[in-house]
GROMACS .gro file of C-alpha atoms in nm:
model
  302
    1UNK     CA    1  -1.591   8.645   3.424
    2UNK     CA    2  -1.714   8.981   3.554
    3UNK     CA    3  -1.464   9.193   3.746
    4UNK     CA    4  -1.718   9.254   4.022
    5UNK     CA    5  -1.577   8.947   4.198
    6UNK     CA    6  -1.246   8.766   4.194
    7UNK     CA    7  -1.173   8.415   4.070
    8UNK     CA    8  -0.993   8.336   4.398
    9UNK     CA    9  -1.320   8.390   4.587
   10UNK     CA   10  -1.501   8.157   4.346
   11UNK     CA   11  -1.231   7.893   4.389
   12UNK     CA   12  -1.285   7.902   4.768
   13UNK     CA   13  -1.660   7.867   4.718
   14UNK     CA   14  -1.608   7.575   4.479
   15UNK     CA   15  -1.386   7.392   4.729
   16UNK     CA   16  -1.635   7.444   5.012
   17UNK     CA   17  -1.904   7.291   4.792
   18UNK     CA   18  -1.682   6.990   4.713
   19UNK     CA   19  -1.571   6.934   5.073
   20UNK     CA   20  -1.903   7.009   5.241
   21UNK     CA   21  -1.761   7.258   5.489
   22UNK     CA   22  -1.536   7.561   5.528
   23UNK     CA   23  -1.294   7.395   5.769
   24UNK     CA   24  -1.245   7.089   5.547
   25UNK     CA   25  -1.193   7.315   5.245
   26UNK     CA   26  -0.936   7.514   5.442
   27UNK     CA   27  -0.749   7.195   5.533
   28UNK     CA   28  -0.738   7.089   5.167
   29UNK     CA   29  -0.623   7.432   5.049
   30UNK     CA   30  -0.376   7.476   5.334
   31UNK     CA   31  -0.509   7.812   5.449
   32UNK     CA   32  -0.692   7.948   5.752
   33UNK     CA   33  -1.067   7.885   5.759
   34UNK     CA   34  -1.128   8.252   5.848
   35UNK     CA   35  -0.976   8.355   5.512
   36UNK     CA   36  -1.230   8.145   5.325
   37UNK     CA   37  -1.520   8.270   5.539
   38UNK     CA   38  -1.417   8.631   5.489
   39UNK     CA   39  -1.375   8.603   5.111
   40UNK     CA   40  -1.706   8.425   5.061
   41UNK     CA   41  -1.880   8.684   5.278
   42UNK     CA   42  -1.731   8.960   5.059
   43UNK     CA   43  -1.857   8.778   4.752
   44UNK     CA   44  -2.207   8.748   4.900
   45UNK     CA   45  -2.214   9.121   4.975
   46UNK     CA   46  -2.098   9.204   4.624
   47UNK     CA   47  -2.363   8.983   4.463
   48UNK     CA   48  -2.628   9.053   4.727
   49UNK     CA   49  -2.709   8.684   4.725
   50UNK     CA   50  -2.656   8.404   4.978
   51UNK     CA   51  -2.407   8.145   4.849
   52UNK     CA   52  -2.393   7.899   5.139
   53UNK     CA   53  -2.650   7.743   5.366
   54UNK     CA   54  -2.619   7.498   5.651
   55UNK     CA   55  -2.788   7.158   5.637
   56UNK     CA   56  -2.734   6.962   5.954
   57UNK     CA   57  -2.359   6.946   6.018
   58UNK     CA   58  -2.260   7.026   5.661
   59UNK     CA   59  -2.249   7.342   5.455
   60UNK     CA   60  -2.395   7.329   5.104
   61UNK     CA   61  -2.412   7.571   4.815
   62UNK     CA   62  -2.728   7.765   4.743
   63UNK     CA   63  -2.862   7.774   4.388
   64UNK     CA   64  -2.655   8.087   4.321
   65UNK     CA   65  -2.350   7.922   4.476
   66UNK     CA   66  -2.391   7.617   4.254
   67UNK     CA   67  -2.409   7.836   3.943
   68UNK     CA   68  -2.084   8.006   4.034
   69UNK     CA   69  -1.910   7.681   4.127
   70UNK     CA   70  -2.021   7.509   3.805
   71UNK     CA   71  -1.897   7.800   3.596
   72UNK     CA   72  -1.562   7.793   3.778
   73UNK     CA   73  -1.523   7.419   3.714
   74UNK     CA   74  -1.611   7.448   3.344
   75UNK     CA   75  -1.380   7.747   3.300
   76UNK     CA   76  -1.094   7.557   3.462
   77UNK     CA   77  -1.148   7.261   3.227
   78UNK     CA   78  -1.144   7.494   2.926
   79UNK     CA   79  -0.821   7.657   3.042
   80UNK     CA   80  -0.654   7.321   3.100
   81UNK     CA   81  -0.756   7.206   2.753
   82UNK     CA   82  -0.623   7.528   2.603
   83UNK     CA   83  -0.294   7.489   2.788
   84UNK     CA   84  -0.256   7.134   2.655
   85UNK     CA   85  -0.322   7.247   2.298
   86UNK     CA   86  -0.073   7.532   2.327
   87UNK     CA   87   0.185   7.292   2.469
   88UNK     CA   88   0.124   7.049   2.184
   89UNK     CA   89   0.159   7.323   1.921
   90UNK     CA   90   0.470   7.483   2.070
   91UNK     CA   91   0.691   7.300   1.824
   92UNK     CA   92   0.589   7.160   1.488
   93UNK     CA   93   0.827   6.868   1.530
   94UNK     CA   94   0.868   6.874   1.903
   95UNK     CA   95   0.673   6.924   2.220
   96UNK     CA   96   0.560   6.655   2.458
   97UNK     CA   97   0.358   6.335   2.434
   98UNK     CA   98   0.196   6.146   2.720
   99UNK     CA   99   0.110   5.782   2.663
  100UNK     CA  100  -0.051   5.539   2.907
  101UNK     CA  101   0.085   5.186   2.869
  102UNK     CA  102  -0.048   4.872   3.035
  103UNK     CA  103   0.214   4.727   3.268
  104UNK     CA  104   0.240   4.406   3.066
  105UNK     CA  105   0.301   4.600   2.744
  106UNK     CA  106   0.581   4.834   2.851
  107UNK     CA  107   0.866   4.615   2.724
  108UNK     CA  108   0.696   4.564   2.388
  109UNK     CA  109   0.632   4.937   2.350
  110UNK     CA  110   0.987   5.037   2.443
  111UNK     CA  111   1.164   4.783   2.224
  112UNK     CA  112   0.949   4.779   1.912
  113UNK     CA  113   0.797   5.126   1.892
  114UNK     CA  114   0.970   5.386   2.109
  115UNK     CA  115   1.317   5.318   1.965
  116UNK     CA  116   1.191   5.383   1.614
  117UNK     CA  117   1.001   5.693   1.722
  118UNK     CA  118   1.304   5.840   1.904
  119UNK     CA  119   1.514   5.807   1.588
  120UNK     CA  120   1.270   6.036   1.401
  121UNK     CA  121   1.185   6.273   1.687
  122UNK     CA  122   1.484   6.280   1.924
  123UNK     CA  123   1.383   6.612   2.083
  124UNK     CA  124   1.029   6.517   2.176
  125UNK     CA  125   0.967   6.459   2.545
  126UNK     CA  126   0.771   6.135   2.593
  127UNK     CA  127   0.603   6.070   2.926
  128UNK     CA  128   0.522   5.700   2.972
  129UNK     CA  129   0.274   5.621   3.248
  130UNK     CA  130   0.213   5.256   3.335
  131UNK     CA  131  -0.120   5.182   3.498
  132UNK     CA  132  -0.432   4.973   3.514
  133UNK     CA  133  -0.723   4.979   3.271
  134UNK     CA  134  -0.951   5.191   3.488
  135UNK     CA  135  -0.694   5.468   3.529
  136UNK     CA  136  -0.599   5.449   3.162
  137UNK     CA  137  -0.952   5.497   3.033
  138UNK     CA  138  -1.006   5.791   3.270
  139UNK     CA  139  -0.682   5.956   3.155
  140UNK     CA  140  -0.782   5.936   2.789
  141UNK     CA  141  -1.139   6.056   2.846
  142UNK     CA  142  -1.019   6.350   3.058
  143UNK     CA  143  -0.747   6.445   2.811
  144UNK     CA  144  -0.459   6.374   3.048
  145UNK     CA  145  -0.288   6.148   2.792
  146UNK     CA  146  -0.261   6.164   2.415
  147UNK     CA  147  -0.303   5.790   2.363
  148UNK     CA  148  -0.296   5.460   2.542
  149UNK     CA  149  -0.192   5.100   2.491
  150UNK     CA  150  -0.400   4.873   2.714
  151UNK     CA  151  -0.479   4.506   2.766
  152UNK     CA  152  -0.800   4.343   2.885
  153UNK     CA  153  -1.179   4.377   2.860
  154UNK     CA  154  -1.264   4.735   2.777
  155UNK     CA  155  -1.640   4.766   2.732
  156UNK     CA  156  -1.758   5.039   2.495
  157UNK     CA  157  -1.594   5.370   2.586
  158UNK     CA  158  -1.655   5.662   2.350
  159UNK     CA  159  -1.297   5.659   2.225
  160UNK     CA  160  -1.122   5.592   1.899
  161UNK     CA  161  -1.002   5.234   1.929
  162UNK     CA  162  -0.808   4.968   1.740
  163UNK     CA  163  -0.802   4.620   1.895
  164UNK     CA  164  -0.558   4.340   1.823
  165UNK     CA  165  -0.521   3.979   1.943
  166UNK     CA  166  -0.255   3.959   2.214
  167UNK     CA  167  -0.299   3.619   2.376
  168UNK     CA  168  -0.282   3.367   2.498
  169UNK     CA  169  -0.294   3.449   2.865
  170UNK     CA  170  -0.058   3.207   3.037
  171UNK     CA  171   0.004   3.058   3.379
  172UNK     CA  172   0.358   3.171   3.462
  173UNK     CA  173   0.565   2.952   3.696
  174UNK     CA  174   0.921   2.860   3.771
  175UNK     CA  175   1.055   2.554   3.583
  176UNK     CA  176   1.017   2.327   3.889
  177UNK     CA  177   0.646   2.392   3.934
  178UNK     CA  178   0.416   2.087   3.884
  179UNK     CA  179   0.239   2.246   3.584
  180UNK     CA  180   0.555   2.367   3.410
  181UNK     CA  181   0.573   2.062   3.182
  182UNK     CA  182   0.213   2.089   3.057
  183UNK     CA  183   0.141   2.203   2.697
  184UNK     CA  184  -0.164   2.390   2.833
  185UNK     CA  185  -0.343   2.408   3.166
  186UNK     CA  186  -0.714   2.397   3.256
  187UNK     CA  187  -0.897   2.617   3.505
  188UNK     CA  188  -0.973   2.306   3.708
  189UNK     CA  189  -0.602   2.229   3.739
  190UNK     CA  190  -0.515   2.588   3.826
  191UNK     CA  191  -0.771   2.587   4.108
  192UNK     CA  192  -0.562   2.322   4.287
  193UNK     CA  193  -0.256   2.548   4.324
  194UNK     CA  194  -0.154   2.869   4.502
  195UNK     CA  195  -0.242   3.163   4.281
  196UNK     CA  196  -0.104   3.515   4.251
  197UNK     CA  197  -0.354   3.788   4.170
  198UNK     CA  198  -0.321   4.140   4.037
  199UNK     CA  199  -0.549   4.407   4.182
  200UNK     CA  200  -0.906   4.408   4.049
  201UNK     CA  201  -0.849   4.722   3.840
  202UNK     CA  202  -0.618   4.535   3.601
  203UNK     CA  203  -0.781   4.419   3.278
  204UNK     CA  204  -0.589   4.092   3.294
  205UNK     CA  205  -0.727   4.013   3.639
  206UNK     CA  206  -1.081   4.071   3.515
  207UNK     CA  207  -1.009   3.815   3.244
  208UNK     CA  208  -0.888   3.567   3.506
  209UNK     CA  209  -1.195   3.620   3.724
  210UNK     CA  210  -1.424   3.567   3.425
  211UNK     CA  211  -1.247   3.243   3.326
  212UNK     CA  212  -1.276   3.094   3.673
  213UNK     CA  213  -1.641   3.199   3.709
  214UNK     CA  214  -1.730   3.044   3.372
  215UNK     CA  215  -1.603   2.709   3.503
  216UNK     CA  216  -1.783   2.736   3.836
  217UNK     CA  217  -1.474   2.830   4.040
  218UNK     CA  218  -1.386   3.133   4.250
  219UNK     CA  219  -1.044   3.286   4.185
  220UNK     CA  220  -0.897   3.277   4.536
  221UNK     CA  221  -0.539   3.404   4.546
  222UNK     CA  222  -0.273   3.336   4.803
  223UNK     CA  223  -0.114   3.672   4.716
  224UNK     CA  224  -0.229   3.994   4.553
  225UNK     CA  225  -0.002   4.263   4.412
  226UNK     CA  226  -0.024   4.571   4.190
  227UNK     CA  227   0.283   4.516   3.972
  228UNK     CA  228   0.361   4.251   3.711
  229UNK     CA  229   0.721   4.255   3.830
  230UNK     CA  230   0.612   4.164   4.183
  231UNK     CA  231   0.395   3.880   4.051
  232UNK     CA  232   0.687   3.744   3.849
  233UNK     CA  233   0.920   3.764   4.147
  234UNK     CA  234   0.677   3.557   4.351
  235UNK     CA  235   0.656   3.297   4.074
  236UNK     CA  236   1.035   3.284   4.041
  237UNK     CA  237   1.053   3.215   4.415
  238UNK     CA  238   0.808   2.926   4.376
  239UNK     CA  239   0.537   3.101   4.577
  240UNK     CA  240   0.262   3.040   4.324
  241UNK     CA  241   0.124   3.090   3.974
  242UNK     CA  242   0.106   3.438   3.821
  243UNK     CA  243  -0.082   3.523   3.504
  244UNK     CA  244   0.017   3.726   3.199
  245UNK     CA  245   0.103   3.687   2.834
  246UNK     CA  246   0.438   3.536   2.738
  247UNK     CA  247   0.536   3.877   2.594
  248UNK     CA  248   0.486   4.039   2.935
  249UNK     CA  249   0.723   3.789   3.101
  250UNK     CA  250   0.978   3.861   2.827
  251UNK     CA  251   1.342   3.781   2.902
  252UNK     CA  252   1.260   3.571   3.207
  253UNK     CA  253   1.101   3.317   2.976
  254UNK     CA  254   1.375   3.349   2.712
  255UNK     CA  255   1.635   3.272   2.981
  256UNK     CA  256   1.430   2.983   3.125
  257UNK     CA  257   1.383   3.157   3.460
  258UNK     CA  258   1.008   3.124   3.413
  259UNK     CA  259   0.780   2.905   3.204
  260UNK     CA  260   0.458   3.032   3.040
  261UNK     CA  261   0.186   2.765   3.009
  262UNK     CA  262  -0.113   2.872   2.794
  263UNK     CA  263  -0.448   2.855   2.971
  264UNK     CA  264  -0.698   2.625   2.804
  265UNK     CA  265  -0.993   2.864   2.783
  266UNK     CA  266  -1.147   3.073   2.499
  267UNK     CA  267  -1.107   3.399   2.694
  268UNK     CA  268  -0.734   3.332   2.730
  269UNK     CA  269  -0.682   3.264   2.361
  270UNK     CA  270  -0.900   3.552   2.239
  271UNK     CA  271  -0.759   3.823   2.469
  272UNK     CA  272  -0.688   4.157   2.300
  273UNK     CA  273  -0.482   4.467   2.349
  274UNK     CA  274  -0.620   4.808   2.250
  275UNK     CA  275  -0.477   5.125   2.103
  276UNK     CA  276  -0.686   5.417   2.229
  277UNK     CA  277  -0.715   5.791   2.182
  278UNK     CA  278  -0.967   6.066   2.238
  279UNK     CA  279  -1.092   6.179   1.896
  280UNK     CA  280  -1.126   6.536   2.030
  281UNK     CA  281  -0.755   6.556   2.111
  282UNK     CA  282  -0.548   6.730   1.842
  283UNK     CA  283  -0.223   6.557   1.753
  284UNK     CA  284   0.104   6.725   1.666
  285UNK     CA  285   0.303   6.566   1.382
  286UNK     CA  286   0.511   6.384   1.644
  287UNK     CA  287   0.208   6.242   1.826
  288UNK     CA  288   0.053   6.136   1.497
  289UNK     CA  289   0.379   5.960   1.402
  290UNK     CA  290   0.387   5.769   1.731
  291UNK     CA  291   0.023   5.667   1.688
  292UNK     CA  292   0.096   5.541   1.336
  293UNK     CA  293   0.399   5.344   1.453
  294UNK     CA  294   0.188   5.172   1.718
  295UNK     CA  295  -0.086   5.097   1.468
  296UNK     CA  296   0.159   4.957   1.213
  297UNK     CA  297   0.336   4.739   1.469
  298UNK     CA  298   0.022   4.568   1.593
  299UNK     CA  299  -0.123   4.528   1.245
  300UNK     CA  300   0.196   4.350   1.137
  301UNK     CA  301   0.178   4.120   1.443
  302UNK     CA  302  -0.161   3.981   1.339
   0.00000   0.00000   0.00000
């Protein structure tokens, strides 16, 4: 960028364009609005071009302002990508790995994959972020995570993907619940009971909504939560039926605290988990090893 203006001035201009006003930009940046006004005015004098114009109650960027703001945004993305690559390459056998893991897959990942990985790469820092499908896909596309392990309908994102069967989706209840003795449970039967929902951004909840809709029912929960652990706690207390795979309920099923009853529906039996990465993201030897361990584990489970 030319030295005839400073990047700090461009960053103020960019924020004004995003926020639609100098005062709102100042509030976001935590500085005085007069500082932003003064710096943008200096930039306009240097360039001899107007960069802001008022439209009604908002302030918008002129064509010149948009060019500067777009260049600032693209330059920032390039720098962030460079910083990630340098961080990845800092150590040939070390560094850091960020993986997004669906909440219902955390126990499986930790027990069957992470232990093995840590034995080979004990000095690698692994950041594990649990989250919903929407956040996970965004993190991979934007390069904020090396890879992801996710569950649920995924569409067709432009990512490298391996998909594996990971069903059935089950109705999870305490042993005293009326459906606990059933070998499998229909959507019609489930509609008669109090249901526990995850938030709509979870892939599993989208599966549940689709199953109910296919049978002419509306999934109407008594409770909604954003954690599998909360849903299980409600089921343990007898408050209703939660939904997940038997693997996600883990030890609670093994110790007979909860019962997992498979749902009698094709979507439930055909549900998949997905191993995802951005093909543009360079892997260190450690990241490649973790990816291969995940791939091997799920291939062996088929």
